[in-house]
Amino acid sequence: MRLDELTTGQKARIVKIVGHGAFRKRLMEMGFVKGRDIEVLLHAPMKDPIKYSILGYEVSLRKTEAHMIEVVPFNEASASDETKSHTNTLVESVESHNAFEESHHTINIALIGNPNCGKTSLFNIASGAHEHVGNYSGVTVDAKHGSFNYGNYKFNIVDLPGTYSLDSYSPEELYVRRYLNGQTPDVIVNVVVASNLERNLYLTTELIDMDRSMVIALNMFDEIEKSGDRLNYELLGEMIGVPIVPTVSRSGKGIDKLFDTIIAVYEGRHKAVRHVHVNLGPEIEPGVTVLKDLLKADKIIPPQFSPRYLAIKLLENDKEAESIVSVSDDYNHIIEVRDKEVEEIERNLKEDVTSAIASEKYGFISGALAETLTKGTRQVEKQTKLIDAFVTNKLFGFPIFIALMFLTFWATFEIGSYPMDWIESAIGWIAELVQEHMPDGWMKDLIADGVIGGVGGVIVFLPNILILYLCISFMEDSGYMARAAFIMDRIMHRIGLHGKSFIPLIMGFGCNVPAIMSTRSIESPSSRIITILINPFMSCSARLPIYVLLIGTFFEKHAALMFLALYLLGIVVAAVTARLLRRFYFKADETPFVMELPPYRLPTGKALLRHMWSKGEQYLKKMGGVILVASIVVWALNYFPIHNETRPAENEQTVMADDSRINPENDSYLQMLGKFVNPVMEPLGMHWRGTVAMLAGVPAKEIVVSTLGVLYTGDEEISDQALGQRLKATNPATGKPDFTMASALALLVFVLLYCPCMATVIAIVKETGRWQYGAFSVVYNTAVAWILAFGVYRLALLAI
């Protein structure tokens, strides 16, 4: 806990000071060092400042300063408790000592770096987590936490969103700054791409301005070696005062040395550590100094950031820095001085101060690299340019993209059909065992029809899910997805967005929830909201089991084309919706398209398989969770009420009845519900069972298949057939199948477009901050789905 959280009279032992630079040094000189005992004497009438006793003298600290000191309180009983025994005191003393030792041996680190620098790979290697690693910006959209033990320390590690700087321009930049303001990690690990030092080190200069304990992980060092470049990283580290450790996070090379260096920096014994100022030149430095001295003398401004860093940000008219300084009583005077200094700098340099500061920082970087980096042949860049000559070409770019998507869907259906058949046979064998060996009764029906029919009907599509994610992961990790955004930029502009919005849309093919979260990388608020609202039209993997079932049953000869057509339809509807939203609701908003095109990298098999399996694992967990529960609920609603002391399965004629009127004397609860709602869906050629499946799919789309699996069990003549065959089987009451090619096509379109799952709706509300957008998505998407499904059904009746 922090020192300011102690109550009057409470004692504690100091663990560490989490401040920075001069502030940290001043406190240590006053005796605030680890292992020292401190006691709270009293709080001021307004609870701030607080008086403490340490090393036999009294000292007063403000709450903001005390909050930067981490302590372990003593577990002593009240002083008035005269019956407290010596044994209890000894035990509590030992407990306090153990708590101190545990806290003392904990290092909190934060991974900070540019997008696509390998932070998440390093996080996965260190913590054993399985976060997705994509070769484009915006994958990490929130802080990811992990912990592990190394040496004598426990490490708490945080993977922060990728950011190019610490300005307040984008959501990532603000997130990282506010994290550093509120959490103050013991050591910052600045992950830098070895092959792109000049761009990556700009963020490093801002972290140096902050005066925080830091280590640089020189990541992807194998690429700089392959290119022929030679870097004296030890000399570079000594020049900038930050230790540099070469790493290859994909393989784990250099990771042990990195954490050895972190420990050395934390313990204050690394020789390369020293505080340097990134000199901003004779025109800017005087203004920085004036503001820095004003901030340093102010006793109210929180000490989380160094005065020099705040002074530079004030010169850049940074709103977040102004907000931090606004608590000062001299705020207006500080701003007046800032404005005067900015005016003078811009008059002397004939350019705006932000550009001047950036130029000086890049000049500092260039000077450091001139002494430490020797250029090589740059073979990696040549390969990237060669590939880009084809995949971003205006003639070949779009055909290559469509061909890759077609190949993905072909592999998903054709290759996935073999293991799907194996799993389907295994499920059928298990169902036969239940039918043969369990005694008749509701329990047998629950397991055979509810659990096996429902969950088993969905789990057979696991291979298709895995293959889809394997293909998407390869395109992401290789760097192709960023090129897809590049070639789509012109089209995205036509619908009122830009290429950067294309990445979340492509991610939506996997799952809409993380795709919606990834829109945080879009700087424009209106473009971000539009991208969020059209994302549910991207066909997520949860819909894949429905596609495989219906396309495999009714359109097997043209499966890959049907898959591609469905996905393209979702993209078209999303594009039209975006255009309508931009024209009638949101004002025109042209945000510059600035997105990194990373070099191509061949993904490791381990990374691809890990990402693929992480999604498969989520799918399996859903099988044992929401889908199992939903299947049981659907079975129960279809099983009860039991009429005339007979189970519905014993009166198959009643179950298979296809009349649209409600007959409470014979119908189950599910039949009543389906037939009540079905008039709305009948124009789409929908049978009441299909209507029920659509309703069940609102919480999660996979439940559509499990619901059909439950509803189409029980008939002894078709019980040994696959679910697709049962859908085509003739209904005894009507003499015709419940599903035809036309109705199946309408159902596919409806499933593609109708209201998002509950998790997606919650994500929309959370990311936009307004429940109205979630409601709009439910109503608008369902209306569009019904209209288009109706049109497709009528056209299909004419054509088929």
JSON list of N, CA and C in Angstrom, two decimals, residues 254-281:
[
{"chain": "A", "resi": 254, "resn": "GLY", "atom": "N", "xyz": [17.88, -13.46, -25.70]},
{"chain": "A", "resi": 254, "resn": "GLY", "atom": "CA", "xyz": [18.22, -12.23, -24.99]},
{"chain": "A", "resi": 254, "resn": "GLY", "atom": "C", "xyz": [17.27, -11.86, -23.87]},
{"chain": "A", "resi": 255, "resn": "ILE", "atom": "N", "xyz": [16.21, -12.64, -23.65]},
{"chain": "A", "resi": 255, "resn": "ILE", "atom": "CA", "xyz": [15.21, -12.28, -22.64]},
{"chain": "A", "resi": 255, "resn": "ILE", "atom": "C", "xyz": [15.81, -12.38, -21.23]},
{"chain": "A", "resi": 256, "resn": "ASP", "atom": "N", "xyz": [16.60, -13.43, -20.97]},
{"chain": "A", "resi": 256, "resn": "ASP", "atom": "CA", "xyz": [17.22, -13.57, -19.64]},
{"chain": "A", "resi": 256, "resn": "ASP", "atom": "C", "xyz": [18.14, -12.39, -19.33]},
{"chain": "A", "resi": 257, "resn": "LYS", "atom": "N", "xyz": [18.93, -12.01, -20.31]},
{"chain": "A", "resi": 257, "resn": "LYS", "atom": "CA", "xyz": [19.83, -10.87, -20.10]},
{"chain": "A", "resi": 257, "resn": "LYS", "atom": "C", "xyz": [19.05, -9.59, -19.88]},
{"chain": "A", "resi": 258, "resn": "LEU", "atom": "N", "xyz": [17.92, -9.47, -20.56]},
{"chain": "A", "resi": 258, "resn": "LEU", "atom": "CA", "xyz": [17.07, -8.28, -20.38]},
{"chain": "A", "resi": 258, "resn": "LEU", "atom": "C", "xyz": [16.62, -8.16, -18.93]},
{"chain": "A", "resi": 259, "resn": "PHE", "atom": "N", "xyz": [16.15, -9.27, -18.34]},
{"chain": "A", "resi": 259, "resn": "PHE", "atom": "CA", "xyz": [15.65, -9.20, -16.97]},
{"chain": "A", "resi": 259, "resn": "PHE", "atom": "C", "xyz": [16.78, -9.12, -15.94]},
{"chain": "A", "resi": 260, "resn": "ASP", "atom": "N", "xyz": [17.94, -9.64, -16.28]},
{"chain": "A", "resi": 260, "resn": "ASP", "atom": "CA", "xyz": [19.11, -9.40, -15.43]},
{"chain": "A", "resi": 260, "resn": "ASP", "atom": "C", "xyz": [19.43, -7.90, -15.39]},
{"chain": "A", "resi": 261, "resn": "THR", "atom": "N", "xyz": [19.33, -7.26, -16.52]},
{"chain": "A", "resi": 261, "resn": "THR", "atom": "CA", "xyz": [19.60, -5.82, -16.61]},
{"chain": "A", "resi": 261, "resn": "THR", "atom": "C", "xyz": [18.54, -5.02, -15.86]},
{"chain": "A", "resi": 262, "resn": "ILE", "atom": "N", "xyz": [17.29, -5.45, -15.95]},
{"chain": "A", "resi": 262, "resn": "ILE", "atom": "CA", "xyz": [16.21, -4.77, -15.22]},
{"chain": "A", "resi": 262, "resn": "ILE", "atom": "C", "xyz": [16.48, -4.83, -13.72]},
{"chain": "A", "resi": 263, "resn": "ILE", "atom": "N", "xyz": [16.90, -5.98, -13.24]},
{"chain": "A", "resi": 263, "resn": "ILE", "atom": "CA", "xyz": [17.22, -6.13, -11.81]},
{"chain": "A", "resi": 263, "resn": "ILE", "atom": "C", "xyz": [18.36, -5.20, -11.43]},
{"chain": "A", "resi": 264, "resn": "ALA", "atom": "N", "xyz": [19.40, -5.13, -12.27]},
{"chain": "A", "resi": 264, "resn": "ALA", "atom": "CA", "xyz": [20.55, -4.26, -11.99]},
{"chain": "A", "resi": 264, "resn": "ALA", "atom": "C", "xyz": [20.14, -2.79, -11.93]},
{"chain": "A", "resi": 265, "resn": "VAL", "atom": "N", "xyz": [19.26, -2.39, -12.84]},
{"chain": "A", "resi": 265, "resn": "VAL", "atom": "CA", "xyz": [18.77, -1.01, -12.83]},
{"chain": "A", "resi": 265, "resn": "VAL", "atom": "C", "xyz": [17.92, -0.75, -11.60]},
{"chain": "A", "resi": 266, "resn": "TYR", "atom": "N", "xyz": [17.06, -1.71, -11.27]},
{"chain": "A", "resi": 266, "resn": "TYR", "atom": "CA", "xyz": [16.20, -1.56, -10.10]},
{"chain": "A", "resi": 266, "resn": "TYR", "atom": "C", "xyz": [17.03, -1.43, -8.82]},
{"chain": "A", "resi": 267, "resn": "GLU", "atom": "N", "xyz": [18.10, -2.20, -8.74]},
{"chain": "A", "resi": 267, "resn": "GLU", "atom": "CA", "xyz": [18.95, -2.17, -7.55]},
{"chain": "A", "resi": 267, "resn": "GLU", "atom": "C", "xyz": [19.97, -1.03, -7.58]},
{"chain": "A", "resi": 268, "resn": "GLY", "atom": "N", "xyz": [19.99, -0.24, -8.67]},
{"chain": "A", "resi": 268, "resn": "GLY", "atom": "CA", "xyz": [20.85, 0.93, -8.74]},
{"chain": "A", "resi": 268, "resn": "GLY", "atom": "C", "xyz": [22.32, 0.63, -8.93]},
{"chain": "A", "resi": 269, "resn": "ARG", "atom": "N", "xyz": [22.64, -0.45, -9.65]},
{"chain": "A", "resi": 269, "resn": "ARG", "atom": "CA", "xyz": [24.05, -0.83, -9.79]},
{"chain": "A", "resi": 269, "resn": "ARG", "atom": "C", "xyz": [24.47, -1.01, -11.25]},
{"chain": "A", "resi": 270, "resn": "HIS", "atom": "N", "xyz": [23.70, -0.46, -12.20]},
{"chain": "A", "resi": 270, "resn": "HIS", "atom": "CA", "xyz": [24.11, -0.58, -13.60]},
{"chain": "A", "resi": 270, "resn": "HIS", "atom": "C", "xyz": [24.90, 0.66, -14.00]},
{"chain": "A", "resi": 271, "resn": "LYS", "atom": "N", "xyz": [26.09, 0.45, -14.56]},
{"chain": "A", "resi": 271, "resn": "LYS", "atom": "CA", "xyz": [27.02, 1.54, -14.83]},
{"chain": "A", "resi": 271, "resn": "LYS", "atom": "C", "xyz": [26.55, 2.47, -15.94]},
{"chain": "A", "resi": 272, "resn": "ALA", "atom": "N", "xyz": [25.68, 2.00, -16.83]},
{"chain": "A", "resi": 272, "resn": "ALA", "atom": "CA", "xyz": [25.26, 2.84, -17.95]},
{"chain": "A", "resi": 272, "resn": "ALA", "atom": "C", "xyz": [24.18, 3.85, -17.56]},
{"chain": "A", "resi": 273, "resn": "VAL", "atom": "N", "xyz": [23.56, 3.65, -16.40]},
{"chain": "A", "resi": 273, "resn": "VAL", "atom": "CA", "xyz": [22.44, 4.52, -16.01]},
{"chain": "A", "resi": 273, "resn": "VAL", "atom": "C", "xyz": [22.94, 5.89, -15.58]},
{"chain": "A", "resi": 274, "resn": "ARG", "atom": "N", "xyz": [22.46, 6.91, -16.26]},
{"chain": "A", "resi": 274, "resn": "ARG", "atom": "CA", "xyz": [22.69, 8.30, -15.86]},
{"chain": "A", "resi": 274, "resn": "ARG", "atom": "C", "xyz": [21.62, 9.15, -16.51]},
{"chain": "A", "resi": 275, "resn": "HIS", "atom": "N", "xyz": [21.35, 10.29, -15.90]},
{"chain": "A", "resi": 275, "resn": "HIS", "atom": "CA", "xyz": [20.31, 11.15, -16.45]},
{"chain": "A", "resi": 275, "resn": "HIS", "atom": "C", "xyz": [20.92, 12.14, -17.43]},
{"chain": "A", "resi": 276, "resn": "VAL", "atom": "N", "xyz": [20.42, 12.11, -18.67]},
{"chain": "A", "resi": 276, "resn": "VAL", "atom": "CA", "xyz": [20.88, 13.06, -19.68]},
{"chain": "A", "resi": 276, "resn": "VAL", "atom": "C", "xyz": [19.69, 13.91, -20.13]},
{"chain": "A", "resi": 277, "resn": "HIS", "atom": "N", "xyz": [20.00, 15.10, -20.59]},
{"chain": "A", "resi": 277, "resn": "HIS", "atom": "CA", "xyz": [18.99, 15.96, -21.18]},
{"chain": "A", "resi": 277, "resn": "HIS", "atom": "C", "xyz": [19.11, 15.89, -22.70]},
{"chain": "A", "resi": 278, "resn": "VAL", "atom": "N", "xyz": [17.99, 15.65, -23.36]},
{"chain": "A", "resi": 278, "resn": "VAL", "atom": "CA", "xyz": [17.97, 15.73, -24.82]},
{"chain": "A", "resi": 278, "resn": "VAL", "atom": "C", "xyz": [17.97, 17.21, -25.17]},
{"chain": "A", "resi": 279, "resn": "ASN", "atom": "N", "xyz": [19.13, 17.72, -25.56]},
{"chain": "A", "resi": 279, "resn": "ASN", "atom": "CA", "xyz": [19.27, 19.15, -25.79]},
{"chain": "A", "resi": 279, "resn": "ASN", "atom": "C", "xyz": [18.41, 19.60, -26.96]},
{"chain": "A", "resi": 280, "resn": "LEU", "atom": "N", "xyz": [17.62, 20.64, -26.73]},
{"chain": "A", "resi": 280, "resn": "LEU", "atom": "CA", "xyz": [16.69, 21.12, -27.74]},
{"chain": "A", "resi": 280, "resn": "LEU", "atom": "C", "xyz": [17.17, 22.37, -28.45]},
{"chain": "A", "resi": 281, "resn": "GLY", "atom": "N", "xyz": [18.41, 22.72, -28.26]},
{"chain": "A", "resi": 281, "resn": "GLY", "atom": "CA", "xyz": [18.98, 23.84, -29.01]},
{"chain": "A", "resi": 281, "resn": "GLY", "atom": "C", "xyz": [18.91, 25.15, -28.26]}
]
